[in-house]
Amino acid sequence: MAKYIAEPYRIKVVEMIKQTTYEERLDYLKNAGYNPFALRSEDVYIDLLTDSGTGAMSDQQWGALMVGDEAYAGSRSYYKLEAMVKKITNYRYFIPAHQGRGAEHVMLPLLMKKDNMVFISNMHFDTTRAHVELAGARAIDCVIDACFDTATYHPFKGNFDLEKLEQIIIEKGPENIAGIIMTVTNNSAGGQPVSMENLRAVSAIADRHNITKIIDGARYAENAYFVKSREQGYQDTDILTISHELFSFADIFLMSAKKDGLVNMGGVIAIKDDTELFKRAQTRVVPYEGFPTYGGMSGRDMEALAVGMFEALDEHYLKHRLDQVRYLGDRLKAAGVPIQFPVGGHAVFVDCKKFAAHIPFDQFPAQSVVNALYLEAGVRAVEIGSFLLGRDPDTHENLESPVEFMRLTIPRRTYTYAHLDVVADAVIAVYQKRDKLVGLTFDYEPPVLRHFTARLRYL
Ligand code: F0G
């Protein structure tokens, strides 16, 4: 078997990146308060902070920018993008938004029929949870337990626990559930896919209780490829057909187009057939995002997104994309580095509960590994664990996250396998001296979303 799949593209434009010395990196990291969010990107050699808006556009997309129609109302580019969203979802209605959280801000409050409602998801992404709470609701996760067992193979670790889902609905009362949010893939615990069988079952449960179904589909195309390659009966089905089935299980589609839209900025709100809800969303999008035919996007960006959404369905692209992540995961696993296994669609999640087992959760083991990786090779990763989770609003104690991950997030069409080898070698080098890792504490802790701007020091 080939070690990896060659890129299904050739490179037309390059952006130089800079290698730095250990001493320089030590200086940069110290100035950043031992928080890589505060680094300048030019001081990062390989940037795996996120796959959001960091991918490379194709020549077709760059070409499309030129024909963007910047009309305030009724832009030609809007209609082009609308046609593409409809083609992929089979939904009737589309409104653009500036990015995923813009789409959440417009839509989630519209689903609140009264106070104190609840949203249920396999796992809410951070901004989704924030918008659920800002809308006055509460967010409950109900992913399968296998998701937290990083060492054991399960083909669809993003699946809902169906029994738990039924229990929550009965306990809270169906009339108190504002919506069920299916996050595909499930970012927060590894970019893990959700099976079609599971989505079908969730949809049936929701229908039985008359609950609105939402797909948070930032990475829906990657999920579709996992269905094709792992779920029985889909091997000969094309990605567009799989996507149609996936979207048939929801009423609303919210998307951060910065991922599988293959653009640097953009968002999608699509509604299957609820005309009344569409009208309300159109009214609400105006003050927050913009007129309903641009919703925070410029005409040229809508053009590029229409092309990007089409390109993301390409199986050669998806196969290579997921193989890059698989390759990095395999290299780490072969060296004994603990990771969320199998790897998901957009990132390798390193299990730092095991990697830095001697560091307690409130000294942020994964953040310590993230910093060590930057010092080792100038690679920037991101912590997804107790540092990100924050404090209990009542007791003000640090909350303990069920997972302590370092996410190595792979931007789309941006880095080569040679870059991934640099990353793997560096992670393995840090792993081999893991007993020297030291915990961290705060020099400055902001009251909300602390991980973005906190300053830390070593204990
Ligand atoms: N939903 C999911 C599943 C996401 O992963 C993100 C963003 C959003 C919604 C919000 O979209 O950033 O366009 O406003 N995830 C990025 C990440 C930020 O790094 O995982 P946005």
Short mmCIF file of C-alpha atoms and ligand atoms in Angstrom, two decimals:
data_model
loop_
_atom_site.label_atom_id
_atom_site.label_comp_id
_atom_site.label_asym_id
_atom_site.label_seq_id
_atom_site.Cartn_x
_atom_site.Cartn_y
_atom_site.Cartn_z
CA MET A 1 0.00 0.00 0.00
CA ALA A 2 1.25 3.48 -0.84
CA LYS A 3 2.54 5.47 2.10
CA TYR A 4 0.43 8.40 1.00
CA ILE A 5 -1.64 9.71 -1.88
CA ALA A 6 -0.03 12.37 -4.06
CA GLU A 7 -1.64 15.79 -4.24
CA PRO A 8 -4.49 15.99 -6.79
CA TYR A 9 -3.33 19.52 -7.72
CA ARG A 10 -0.18 21.32 -8.77
CA ILE A 11 1.03 24.54 -7.22
CA LYS A 12 0.62 27.83 -9.07
CA VAL A 13 1.28 30.39 -6.35
CA VAL A 14 3.49 29.99 -3.28
CA GLU A 15 3.73 31.85 0.02
CA MET A 16 7.13 31.75 1.71
CA ILE A 17 7.29 30.64 5.33
CA LYS A 18 10.13 31.26 7.75
CA GLN A 19 12.10 28.90 9.95
CA THR A 20 13.33 30.35 13.22
CA THR A 21 15.92 29.35 15.82
CA TYR A 22 15.08 27.88 19.21
CA GLU A 23 16.31 31.08 20.91
CA GLU A 24 14.07 33.24 18.73
CA ARG A 25 11.07 31.04 19.45
CA LEU A 26 11.72 31.17 23.17
CA ASP A 27 11.71 34.94 22.96
CA TYR A 28 8.53 35.07 20.83
CA LEU A 29 6.69 32.67 23.13
CA LYS A 30 7.74 34.54 26.28
CA ASN A 31 6.45 37.79 24.73
CA ALA A 32 3.20 35.97 23.85
CA GLY A 33 2.65 35.11 27.53
CA TYR A 34 3.16 31.40 26.73
CA ASN A 35 -0.06 31.52 24.73
CA PRO A 36 0.49 30.84 20.99
CA PHE A 37 -2.73 32.75 20.12
CA ALA A 38 -0.64 35.88 20.79
CA LEU A 39 2.16 34.91 18.39
CA ARG A 40 2.56 36.77 15.12
CA SER A 41 1.83 34.31 12.33
CA GLU A 42 5.08 35.25 10.58
CA ASP A 43 6.93 33.75 13.56
CA VAL A 44 5.17 30.42 13.00
CA TYR A 45 6.73 27.91 10.58
CA ILE A 46 3.79 25.51 10.17
CA ASP A 47 0.46 26.85 11.42
CA LEU A 48 -1.96 24.15 12.59
CA LEU A 49 -4.03 26.43 14.84
CA THR A 50 -7.16 25.88 12.77
CA ASP A 51 -8.54 24.68 9.44
CA SER A 52 -10.99 27.60 9.48
CA GLY A 53 -10.45 30.08 6.66
CA THR A 54 -6.81 29.00 6.35
CA GLY A 55 -7.09 26.84 3.22
CA ALA A 56 -5.86 27.63 -0.30
CA MET A 57 -8.33 28.70 -2.97
CA SER A 58 -8.07 27.20 -6.45
CA ASP A 59 -7.29 29.05 -9.69
CA GLN A 60 -11.00 28.68 -10.52
CA GLN A 61 -11.93 30.45 -7.29
CA TRP A 62 -9.43 33.26 -7.80
CA GLY A 63 -10.79 33.66 -11.30
CA ALA A 64 -14.35 33.77 -9.98
CA LEU A 65 -13.48 36.71 -7.70
CA MET A 66 -13.13 38.89 -10.77
CA VAL A 67 -16.72 38.39 -11.89
CA GLY A 68 -18.26 39.11 -8.48
CA ASP A 69 -21.30 41.38 -8.64
CA GLU A 70 -21.11 43.89 -5.79
CA ALA A 71 -24.69 45.15 -6.14
CA TYR A 72 -26.19 45.89 -2.72
CA ALA A 73 -29.41 44.10 -3.63
CA GLY A 74 -30.10 41.22 -6.00
CA SER A 75 -26.43 40.48 -6.76
CA ARG A 76 -25.83 37.99 -9.58
CA SER A 77 -23.26 36.31 -7.31
CA TYR A 78 -25.94 35.71 -4.68
CA TYR A 79 -28.07 33.82 -7.21
CA LYS A 80 -25.08 31.75 -8.28
CA LEU A 81 -24.35 30.79 -4.68
CA GLU A 82 -28.03 30.18 -3.96
CA ALA A 83 -28.17 27.73 -6.89
CA MET A 84 -25.13 25.86 -5.53
CA VAL A 85 -26.51 25.64 -1.97
CA LYS A 86 -29.84 24.38 -3.34
CA LYS A 87 -28.07 21.84 -5.56
CA ILE A 88 -26.18 20.41 -2.58
CA THR A 89 -28.94 20.51 0.04
CA ASN A 90 -32.17 20.24 -1.97
CA TYR A 91 -33.47 22.99 0.37
CA ARG A 92 -35.70 25.83 -0.86
CA TYR A 93 -34.24 28.82 0.95
CA PHE A 94 -30.77 30.32 1.34
CA ILE A 95 -29.37 33.38 3.13
CA PRO A 96 -25.64 34.19 3.31
CA ALA A 97 -23.89 35.12 6.57
CA HIS A 98 -20.41 36.47 7.19
CA GLN A 99 -19.27 33.24 8.92
CA GLY A 100 -20.65 30.35 10.98
CA ARG A 101 -21.28 32.29 14.16
CA GLY A 102 -23.16 34.94 12.15
CA ALA A 103 -25.49 32.20 10.88
CA GLU A 104 -25.94 30.95 14.47
CA HIS A 105 -26.69 34.47 15.70
CA VAL A 106 -29.42 34.90 13.10
CA MET A 107 -31.05 31.49 13.39
CA LEU A 108 -30.83 30.11 16.92
CA PRO A 109 -32.90 32.83 18.69
CA LEU A 110 -35.67 32.33 16.09
CA LEU A 111 -36.16 28.79 17.38
CA MET A 112 -36.87 29.92 20.95
CA LYS A 113 -40.64 29.62 21.37
CA LYS A 114 -40.39 30.54 25.06
CA ASP A 115 -37.84 31.14 27.82
CA ASN A 116 -35.53 28.49 29.26
CA MET A 117 -35.53 26.13 26.31
CA VAL A 118 -32.82 23.56 25.61
CA PHE A 119 -30.75 22.65 22.54
CA ILE A 120 -29.38 19.12 22.31
CA SER A 121 -26.38 18.23 20.17
CA ASN A 122 -23.91 15.39 19.78
CA MET A 123 -21.46 18.14 20.80
CA HIS A 124 -21.96 21.89 20.52
CA PHE A 125 -19.01 23.76 19.05
CA ASP A 126 -17.91 26.68 21.34
CA THR A 127 -19.57 29.46 19.32
CA THR A 128 -22.73 27.40 18.91
CA ARG A 129 -22.87 26.88 22.67
CA ALA A 130 -22.26 30.62 23.17
CA HIS A 131 -25.15 31.53 20.84
CA VAL A 132 -27.43 28.96 22.48
CA GLU A 133 -26.69 30.60 25.84
CA LEU A 134 -26.97 34.14 24.46
CA ALA A 135 -30.44 33.17 23.16
CA GLY A 136 -31.35 32.29 26.76
CA ALA A 137 -31.27 28.53 26.25
CA ARG A 138 -29.09 25.76 27.64
CA ALA A 139 -26.86 23.42 25.63
CA ILE A 140 -26.75 19.69 26.35
CA ASP A 141 -24.32 17.30 24.62
CA CYS A 142 -25.15 13.65 24.11
CA VAL A 143 -22.41 12.02 22.07
CA ILE A 144 -21.69 8.29 22.51
CA ASP A 145 -19.28 7.34 25.32
CA ALA A 146 -16.90 5.73 22.79
CA CYS A 147 -15.99 9.28 21.77
CA PHE A 148 -14.05 9.75 25.02
CA ASP A 149 -12.20 6.44 24.77
CA THR A 150 -9.42 7.72 22.53
CA ALA A 151 -7.56 4.41 22.19
CA THR A 152 -10.42 2.25 20.90
CA TYR A 153 -11.53 2.18 17.26
CA HIS A 154 -15.09 3.21 16.43
CA PRO A 155 -15.92 4.23 12.85
CA PHE A 156 -18.37 6.98 13.89
CA LYS A 157 -17.28 8.51 17.19
CA GLY A 158 -19.43 11.57 16.44
CA ASN A 159 -22.67 9.59 16.77
CA PHE A 160 -25.49 10.59 19.11
CA ASP A 161 -26.21 8.29 22.04
CA LEU A 162 -29.81 7.58 21.00
CA GLU A 163 -30.93 6.30 24.38
CA LYS A 164 -29.52 9.34 26.14
CA LEU A 165 -31.19 11.57 23.53
CA GLU A 166 -34.62 10.02 24.22
CA GLN A 167 -34.03 10.31 27.96
CA ILE A 168 -33.16 14.01 27.77
CA ILE A 169 -36.23 14.70 25.62
CA ILE A 170 -38.53 12.90 28.07
CA GLU A 171 -36.88 14.48 31.10
CA LYS A 172 -36.97 18.07 29.75
CA GLY A 173 -40.26 17.65 27.87
CA PRO A 174 -40.33 17.86 24.04
CA GLU A 175 -42.05 21.26 24.21
CA ASN A 176 -38.92 22.62 25.95
CA ILE A 177 -36.46 21.47 23.27
CA ALA A 178 -35.71 24.33 20.86
CA GLY A 179 -33.79 22.10 18.48
CA ILE A 180 -31.49 19.15 17.95
CA ILE A 181 -28.17 20.20 16.44
CA MET A 182 -26.31 17.53 14.48
CA THR A 183 -22.68 18.63 14.27
CA VAL A 184 -21.06 16.94 11.26
CA THR A 185 -18.26 16.20 11.65
CA ASN A 186 -18.05 16.52 15.43
CA ASN A 187 -15.21 19.03 15.75
CA SER A 188 -14.82 19.24 19.52
CA ALA A 189 -13.77 15.62 20.06
CA GLY A 190 -11.71 14.96 16.99
CA GLY A 191 -13.53 15.87 13.76
CA GLN A 192 -15.30 12.56 14.21
CA PRO A 193 -17.97 11.59 11.67
CA VAL A 194 -21.63 10.78 12.31
CA SER A 195 -23.07 7.81 10.44
CA MET A 196 -26.05 8.10 8.13
CA GLU A 197 -27.80 5.44 10.18
CA ASN A 198 -27.38 7.57 13.30
CA LEU A 199 -28.58 10.76 11.58
CA ARG A 200 -31.61 8.85 10.29
CA ALA A 201 -32.42 7.63 13.80
CA VAL A 202 -31.95 11.09 15.38
CA SER A 203 -34.21 12.56 12.73
CA ALA A 204 -36.91 9.94 13.43
CA ILE A 205 -36.74 10.64 17.18
CA ALA A 206 -37.00 14.38 16.58
CA ASP A 207 -39.97 13.90 14.25
CA ARG A 208 -41.76 11.72 16.77
CA HIS A 209 -41.50 14.56 19.30
CA ASN A 210 -42.02 17.37 16.77
CA ILE A 211 -38.59 18.93 17.42
CA THR A 212 -36.70 21.13 14.91
CA LYS A 213 -33.59 19.50 13.41
CA ILE A 214 -30.49 21.54 12.58
CA ILE A 215 -27.31 20.42 10.83
CA ASP A 216 -24.18 22.33 11.88
CA GLY A 217 -22.38 21.25 8.73
CA ALA A 218 -19.09 23.15 8.58
CA ARG A 219 -17.42 19.88 7.52
CA TYR A 220 -20.36 18.06 5.90
CA ALA A 221 -18.38 17.00 2.81
CA GLU A 222 -15.71 15.34 4.96
CA ASN A 223 -18.49 13.58 6.86
CA ALA A 224 -19.99 12.42 3.56
CA TYR A 225 -16.66 10.93 2.51
CA PHE A 226 -16.41 9.01 5.80
CA VAL A 227 -19.91 7.64 5.18
CA LYS A 228 -18.83 6.54 1.72
CA SER A 229 -15.68 4.84 2.95
CA ARG A 230 -16.88 3.38 6.27
CA GLU A 231 -20.63 2.79 6.17
CA GLN A 232 -22.11 -0.25 4.55
CA GLY A 233 -24.08 0.41 1.39
CA TYR A 234 -22.48 3.74 0.39
CA GLN A 235 -19.30 2.58 -1.37
CA ASP A 236 -20.76 3.19 -4.81
CA THR A 237 -22.70 6.34 -3.95
CA ASP A 238 -21.32 9.73 -5.01
CA ILE A 239 -20.70 12.53 -2.47
CA LEU A 240 -23.53 14.71 -3.81
CA THR A 241 -26.07 11.91 -3.37
CA ILE A 242 -24.76 11.17 0.13
CA SER A 243 -25.03 14.89 0.93
CA HIS A 244 -28.64 14.95 -0.26
CA GLU A 245 -29.51 12.15 2.11
CA LEU A 246 -27.61 13.80 4.97
CA PHE A 247 -29.46 17.10 4.51
CA SER A 248 -32.80 15.31 4.16
CA PHE A 249 -32.57 14.55 7.89
CA ALA A 250 -32.73 18.21 8.95
CA ASP A 251 -34.90 21.31 8.59
CA ILE A 252 -32.11 23.87 8.80
CA PHE A 253 -28.48 23.88 7.66
CA LEU A 254 -25.98 26.26 9.27
CA MET A 255 -22.46 26.34 7.90
CA SER A 256 -19.18 28.02 8.56
CA ALA A 257 -18.10 28.13 4.91
CA LYS A 258 -14.51 28.67 6.08
CA LYS A 259 -14.11 24.90 6.25
CA ASP A 260 -15.72 22.75 3.52
CA GLY A 261 -16.65 25.88 1.56
CA LEU A 262 -12.93 26.23 0.76
CA VAL A 263 -12.99 29.99 1.31
CA ASN A 264 -11.34 32.31 3.80
CA MET A 265 -14.58 33.88 5.02
CA GLY A 266 -18.27 33.11 4.67
CA GLY A 267 -21.32 31.41 6.11
CA VAL A 268 -24.52 29.72 4.99
CA ILE A 269 -28.07 29.60 6.35
CA ALA A 270 -30.34 27.22 4.44
CA ILE A 271 -33.92 26.25 5.28
CA LYS A 272 -35.62 23.19 3.84
CA ASP A 273 -39.16 24.47 3.28
CA ASP A 274 -40.44 26.58 6.20
CA THR A 275 -41.46 29.80 4.42
CA GLU A 276 -42.47 31.53 7.64
CA LEU A 277 -39.08 30.82 9.27
CA PHE A 278 -37.30 32.00 6.11
CA LYS A 279 -39.16 35.31 6.26
CA ARG A 280 -38.27 35.76 9.92
CA ALA A 281 -34.62 34.94 9.20
CA GLN A 282 -34.57 37.43 6.31
CA THR A 283 -35.88 40.10 8.67
CA ARG A 284 -33.31 39.29 11.33
CA VAL A 285 -30.33 39.04 8.98
CA VAL A 286 -30.68 42.69 7.92
CA PRO A 287 -29.62 44.43 11.16
CA TYR A 288 -26.95 41.89 12.09
CA GLU A 289 -25.36 40.66 8.86
CA GLY A 290 -26.68 42.75 5.98
CA PHE A 291 -29.29 42.80 3.21
CA PRO A 292 -30.54 39.23 2.57
CA THR A 293 -28.77 38.90 -0.78
CA TYR A 294 -25.33 39.52 0.70
CA GLY A 295 -25.62 38.83 4.47
CA GLY A 296 -22.11 39.98 5.33
CA MET A 297 -20.38 38.62 2.23
CA SER A 298 -19.07 40.63 -0.69
CA GLY A 299 -20.18 39.58 -4.18
CA ARG A 300 -16.74 38.23 -5.07
CA ASP A 301 -16.67 36.11 -1.92
CA MET A 302 -20.05 34.59 -2.82
CA GLU A 303 -18.63 33.74 -6.29
CA ALA A 304 -15.60 32.03 -4.74
CA LEU A 305 -17.80 30.12 -2.30
CA ALA A 306 -20.07 28.86 -5.07
CA VAL A 307 -17.00 27.39 -6.77
CA GLY A 308 -15.50 26.15 -3.47
CA MET A 309 -18.65 24.27 -2.49
CA PHE A 310 -18.56 22.50 -5.82
CA GLU A 311 -14.85 21.63 -5.52
CA ALA A 312 -15.35 20.24 -2.00
CA LEU A 313 -17.55 17.48 -3.45
CA ASP A 314 -14.67 16.17 -5.56
CA GLU A 315 -13.66 12.70 -4.37
CA HIS A 316 -10.02 13.03 -5.39
CA TYR A 317 -9.79 16.16 -3.29
CA LEU A 318 -11.60 14.58 -0.30
CA LYS A 319 -9.59 11.38 -0.46
CA HIS A 320 -6.30 13.29 -0.39
CA ARG A 321 -7.57 15.64 2.30
CA LEU A 322 -8.52 12.84 4.67
CA ASP A 323 -5.40 10.87 3.78
CA GLN A 324 -3.17 13.76 4.93
CA VAL A 325 -4.80 13.68 8.35
CA ARG A 326 -4.64 9.86 8.42
CA TYR A 327 -0.92 9.97 7.50
CA LEU A 328 -0.01 12.33 10.34
CA GLY A 329 -2.08 10.24 12.76
CA ASP A 330 -0.39 7.01 11.62
CA ARG A 331 3.08 8.45 12.07
CA LEU A 332 2.30 9.57 15.62
CA LYS A 333 0.54 6.34 16.52
CA ALA A 334 3.47 4.25 15.21
CA ALA A 335 5.75 6.16 17.59
CA GLY A 336 3.46 5.48 20.54
CA VAL A 337 2.04 9.02 20.82
CA PRO A 338 -1.51 8.77 22.25
CA ILE A 339 -4.10 10.20 19.82
CA GLN A 340 -7.85 10.14 19.27
CA PHE A 341 -8.17 7.01 17.14
CA PRO A 342 -9.19 6.73 14.42
CA VAL A 343 -8.31 10.28 13.33
CA GLY A 344 -11.16 12.43 12.09
CA GLY A 345 -11.49 14.68 9.09
CA HIS A 346 -9.66 17.90 9.80
CA ALA A 347 -7.15 17.32 12.56
CA VAL A 348 -5.15 14.91 14.65
CA PHE A 349 -6.14 15.25 18.30
CA VAL A 350 -3.26 14.29 20.62
CA ASP A 351 -4.46 12.90 23.95
CA CYS A 352 -2.50 14.96 26.48
CA LYS A 353 -4.16 13.36 29.50
CA LYS A 354 -1.87 10.48 28.58
CA PHE A 355 0.94 12.48 26.94
CA ALA A 356 1.54 14.67 30.02
CA ALA A 357 -0.10 12.50 32.67
CA HIS A 358 1.97 14.09 35.45
CA ILE A 359 0.42 17.55 34.89
CA PRO A 360 -2.94 18.10 36.64
CA PHE A 361 -5.88 19.48 34.63
CA ASP A 362 -5.71 22.94 36.26
CA GLN A 363 -2.11 23.31 35.12
CA PHE A 364 -3.24 22.71 31.53
CA PRO A 365 -1.32 19.66 30.28
CA ALA A 366 -2.30 20.13 26.62
CA GLN A 367 -1.25 23.80 26.66
CA SER A 368 2.14 22.71 27.99
CA VAL A 369 2.50 20.29 25.05
CA VAL A 370 1.35 22.98 22.57
CA ASN A 371 4.07 25.33 23.87
CA ALA A 372 6.73 22.62 23.78
CA LEU A 373 5.82 21.84 20.17
CA TYR A 374 6.21 25.47 19.16
CA LEU A 375 9.60 25.65 20.87
CA GLU A 376 10.67 22.39 19.23
CA ALA A 377 9.94 23.28 15.62
CA GLY A 378 7.87 26.46 15.24
CA VAL A 379 4.67 24.44 14.77
CA ARG A 380 1.56 26.11 16.21
CA ALA A 381 -1.22 23.82 17.47
CA VAL A 382 -4.16 24.62 19.74
CA GLU A 383 -5.35 23.41 23.16
CA ILE A 384 -8.82 21.89 23.45
CA GLY A 385 -9.18 21.04 27.12
CA SER A 386 -9.45 22.61 30.55
CA PHE A 387 -7.66 25.84 29.53
CA LEU A 388 -10.35 26.45 26.90
CA LEU A 389 -13.21 25.24 29.09
CA GLY A 390 -12.86 27.94 31.75
CA ARG A 391 -14.43 28.24 35.19
CA ASP A 392 -17.69 27.29 36.84
CA PRO A 393 -19.78 30.49 36.83
CA ASP A 394 -21.02 29.81 40.39
CA THR A 395 -18.03 28.42 42.30
CA HIS A 396 -15.39 30.11 40.10
CA GLU A 397 -13.35 26.89 40.27
CA ASN A 398 -11.49 25.71 37.17
CA LEU A 399 -13.70 23.19 35.35
CA GLU A 400 -12.10 19.85 34.50
CA SER A 401 -12.58 18.93 30.85
CA PRO A 402 -13.32 15.27 30.03
CA VAL A 403 -10.59 15.56 27.39
CA GLU A 404 -7.20 17.30 27.25
CA PHE A 405 -6.38 17.55 23.55
CA MET A 406 -3.70 19.23 21.48
CA ARG A 407 -5.36 19.72 18.09
CA LEU A 408 -3.06 19.58 15.05
CA THR A 409 -5.49 21.12 12.57
CA ILE A 410 -4.68 20.68 8.89
CA PRO A 411 -5.64 23.58 6.58
CA ARG A 412 -7.04 22.46 3.21
CA ARG A 413 -4.73 22.24 0.16
CA THR A 414 -2.05 24.21 2.03
CA TYR A 415 0.70 21.96 3.40
CA THR A 416 2.41 18.92 1.86
CA TYR A 417 3.23 15.54 3.35
CA ALA A 418 6.79 16.84 3.85
CA HIS A 419 5.40 19.51 6.19
CA LEU A 420 3.47 16.81 8.02
CA ASP A 421 6.71 14.88 8.49
CA VAL A 422 8.23 17.96 10.15
CA VAL A 423 5.19 18.09 12.44
CA ALA A 424 5.31 14.36 13.24
CA ASP A 425 9.07 14.44 13.97
CA ALA A 426 8.58 17.41 16.30
CA VAL A 427 5.65 15.89 18.19
CA ILE A 428 7.58 12.63 18.59
CA ALA A 429 10.65 14.53 19.86
CA VAL A 430 8.51 16.31 22.47
CA TYR A 431 6.91 12.98 23.42
CA GLN A 432 10.31 11.41 24.02
CA LYS A 433 11.14 14.08 26.61
CA ARG A 434 7.60 14.39 27.98
CA ASP A 435 8.67 13.90 31.61
CA LYS A 436 10.32 17.34 31.40
CA LEU A 437 7.02 19.10 30.57
CA VAL A 438 5.91 21.58 33.23
CA GLY A 439 2.43 22.88 34.09
CA LEU A 440 1.23 26.47 33.68
CA THR A 441 -0.71 29.04 35.66
CA PHE A 442 -2.20 32.45 34.90
CA ASP A 443 -0.39 35.78 34.88
CA TYR A 444 -3.54 37.33 33.44
CA GLU A 445 -6.93 35.64 33.10
CA PRO A 446 -9.71 37.38 31.15
CA PRO A 447 -13.23 36.78 32.49
CA VAL A 448 -14.67 35.22 29.29
CA LEU A 449 -13.20 33.07 26.49
CA ARG A 450 -9.96 33.23 28.42
CA HIS A 451 -7.88 31.03 26.14
CA PHE A 452 -7.67 33.66 23.39
CA THR A 453 -5.99 36.42 25.39
CA ALA A 454 -4.73 34.89 28.65
CA ARG A 455 -1.09 35.26 29.67
CA LEU A 456 0.56 32.31 31.37
CA ARG A 457 3.75 31.35 33.20
CA TYR A 458 5.41 28.07 34.02
CA LEU A 459 5.07 26.73 37.57
N1 F0G B 1 -19.53 25.07 13.97
C1 F0G B 1 -18.43 24.29 13.96
C2 F0G B 1 -18.58 22.80 14.00
C3 F0G B 1 -17.16 24.88 13.92
O1 F0G B 1 -16.07 24.10 13.91
C4 F0G B 1 -17.04 26.30 13.87
C5 F0G B 1 -15.73 26.95 13.85
C6 F0G B 1 -18.23 27.05 13.89
C7 F0G B 1 -19.45 26.40 13.94
C8 F0G B 1 -18.21 28.55 13.89
O2 F0G B 1 -17.86 29.02 12.64
O3 F0G B 1 -15.70 30.24 13.00
O4 F0G B 1 -17.05 30.55 10.93
O5 F0G B 1 -17.84 31.48 13.07
N2 F0G B 1 -14.63 26.37 14.09
C9 F0G B 1 -13.29 26.95 14.03
C10 F0G B 1 -12.27 25.98 14.58
C11 F0G B 1 -13.16 28.32 14.60
O6 F0G B 1 -11.10 26.37 14.74
O7 F0G B 1 -12.60 24.82 14.84
P1 F0G B 1 -17.07 30.39 12.40
#
